Short mmCIF file of C-alpha atoms in Angstrom, two decimals:
data_model
loop_
_atom_site.label_atom_id
_atom_site.label_comp_id
_atom_site.label_asym_id
_atom_site.label_seq_id
_atom_site.Cartn_x
_atom_site.Cartn_y
_atom_site.Cartn_z
CA MET O 777 -2.51 30.09 52.02
CA VAL O 778 0.90 29.40 50.56
CA GLN O 779 3.13 32.30 49.30
CA PRO O 780 5.46 32.13 46.67
CA GLY O 781 8.99 31.12 47.13
CA GLY O 782 8.08 29.61 50.78
CA GLY O 783 8.76 32.54 52.32
CA GLY O 784 6.65 35.04 54.69
CA PHE O 785 5.55 38.59 53.66
CA ASP O 786 6.47 41.58 54.88
CA LEU O 787 3.70 43.52 56.69
CA SER O 788 5.34 46.57 57.04
CA GLN O 789 6.37 46.72 53.32
CA ILE O 790 2.69 46.01 52.84
CA MET O 791 1.50 48.53 54.68
CA GLN O 792 3.82 50.98 53.27
CA GLN O 793 2.57 49.76 49.77
CA ALA O 794 -1.09 50.35 51.50
CA GLN O 795 -0.31 54.52 52.63
CA GLN O 796 1.15 54.77 48.91
CA MET O 797 -1.92 53.32 47.30
CA GLN O 798 -4.31 55.71 49.85
CA GLN O 799 -2.23 58.75 49.34
CA LYS O 800 -2.30 57.98 44.97
CA LEU O 801 -6.60 57.50 45.60
CA VAL O 802 -7.03 60.91 47.78
CA GLN O 803 -5.09 63.11 44.87
CA ALA O 804 -7.29 61.51 42.40
CA GLN O 805 -10.50 62.15 44.70
CA GLU O 806 -8.92 65.67 45.23
CA GLU O 807 -8.39 65.88 40.93
CA LEU O 808 -11.64 64.73 40.53
CA ALA O 809 -13.39 67.05 42.50
CA ASN O 810 -11.68 70.21 41.43
CA THR O 811 -12.35 69.57 37.23
CA GLU O 812 -15.28 70.19 35.84
CA VAL O 813 -17.36 68.04 33.15
CA THR O 814 -20.40 69.06 30.46
CA GLY O 815 -23.23 67.86 29.32
CA THR O 816 -25.99 69.13 27.12
CA ALA O 817 -29.18 68.44 26.13
CA GLY O 818 -31.78 70.46 23.41
CA GLY O 819 -28.44 70.41 20.48
CA GLY O 820 -26.99 72.62 23.01
CA LEU O 821 -29.71 74.64 24.28
CA VAL O 822 -28.85 73.28 27.92
CA THR O 823 -25.85 72.78 29.02
CA ALA O 824 -25.24 71.42 32.84
CA THR O 825 -21.44 71.36 34.44
CA VAL O 826 -20.65 69.51 37.40
CA SER O 827 -17.46 68.72 38.84
CA GLY O 828 -15.49 65.20 38.44
CA ASP O 829 -17.27 63.90 41.81
CA SER O 830 -20.98 64.79 40.39
CA GLN O 831 -21.73 68.18 42.29
CA LEU O 832 -23.73 70.28 39.96
CA LYS O 833 -21.98 73.66 39.52
CA SER O 834 -23.96 75.55 37.24
CA LEU O 835 -26.83 74.93 34.62
CA VAL O 836 -27.17 77.21 31.81
CA ILE O 837 -29.86 77.96 29.60
CA ASP O 838 -30.74 79.21 26.06
CA PRO O 839 -33.44 81.41 26.19
CA LYS O 840 -34.73 80.41 22.68
CA VAL O 841 -36.34 77.57 24.98
CA VAL O 842 -37.71 79.23 27.52
CA ASP O 843 -41.60 79.02 27.01
CA PRO O 844 -44.21 80.10 29.44
CA GLU O 845 -46.27 78.04 28.06
CA ASP O 846 -44.32 74.07 27.90
CA VAL O 847 -42.32 74.41 31.56
CA GLU O 848 -42.61 70.59 30.90
CA THR O 849 -40.20 70.61 27.57
CA LEU O 850 -37.67 72.67 29.82
CA SER O 851 -37.72 70.60 32.74
CA ASP O 852 -37.33 67.52 30.69
CA LEU O 853 -34.28 69.46 29.16
CA VAL O 854 -32.47 70.05 32.08
CA VAL O 855 -33.07 66.91 33.37
CA ALA O 856 -31.81 65.15 30.46
CA ALA O 857 -27.96 68.04 30.72
CA VAL O 858 -27.94 66.69 34.52
CA ARG O 859 -27.63 63.04 33.61
CA ASP O 860 -25.49 63.94 30.50
CA ALA O 861 -22.82 65.66 33.17
CA SER O 862 -23.35 63.81 35.47
CA ALA O 863 -22.42 60.05 33.29
CA ASN O 864 -19.64 62.05 31.96
CA ALA O 865 -18.54 62.73 35.67
CA GLN O 866 -18.79 59.14 36.06
CA LYS O 867 -16.68 58.20 33.24
CA LEU O 868 -13.71 60.62 34.33
CA THR O 869 -13.83 58.79 37.80
CA GLU O 870 -13.50 55.38 36.33
CA GLN O 871 -10.82 56.79 34.01
CA LYS O 872 -8.95 58.21 37.09
CA LEU O 873 -9.93 55.93 39.82
CA GLY O 874 -10.11 52.22 37.46
CA PRO O 875 -6.53 52.16 37.57
CA LEU O 876 -5.91 52.79 41.32
CA ALA O 877 -8.64 50.17 41.95
CA GLY O 878 -7.38 47.42 40.29
CA GLY O 879 -3.63 47.95 42.24
CA LEU O 880 -5.92 47.66 45.41
CA GLY O 881 -5.89 43.45 44.35
CA GLY O 882 -7.59 43.75 40.80
CA GLY O 883 -10.68 44.97 41.61
CA MET O 884 -14.25 43.43 42.34
CA PRO O 885 -13.71 39.46 40.69
CA ASP O 886 -15.46 38.32 38.27
CA LEU O 887 -19.04 37.95 39.56
CA GLY O 888 -20.63 37.12 36.51
CA SER O 889 -18.90 33.85 36.36
CA LEU O 890 -20.57 33.21 40.28
CA GLY O 891 -23.45 33.34 38.25
CA PHE O 892 -24.66 37.07 39.96
CA GLY O 893 -25.02 39.25 37.12
CA GLY O 894 -24.31 39.07 33.42
#
């Protein structure tokens, strides 16, 4: 592949840029791990808190939803709240890491145009 301008490329400059990008990526990942997001279900009767890297940190269940005769509903609400929190963490990850992933060569190519998906 011919480089624009006819010149070669500076390997040391590319390595330096890659190292800077890696440092930014590590920093963003640390920020995500230290950030907490929540998800809810049942109109706030169950609230799950996860870290930005999707680790469950806490689960709060309103006593009003605790019915020994209907454990299934409570289980469903817990699962829904954790899924909501995880989805919020994924959105946060995309916001934090999206620009960095784009800097690593523009991200993934559009596979849909190649017949792989969408």
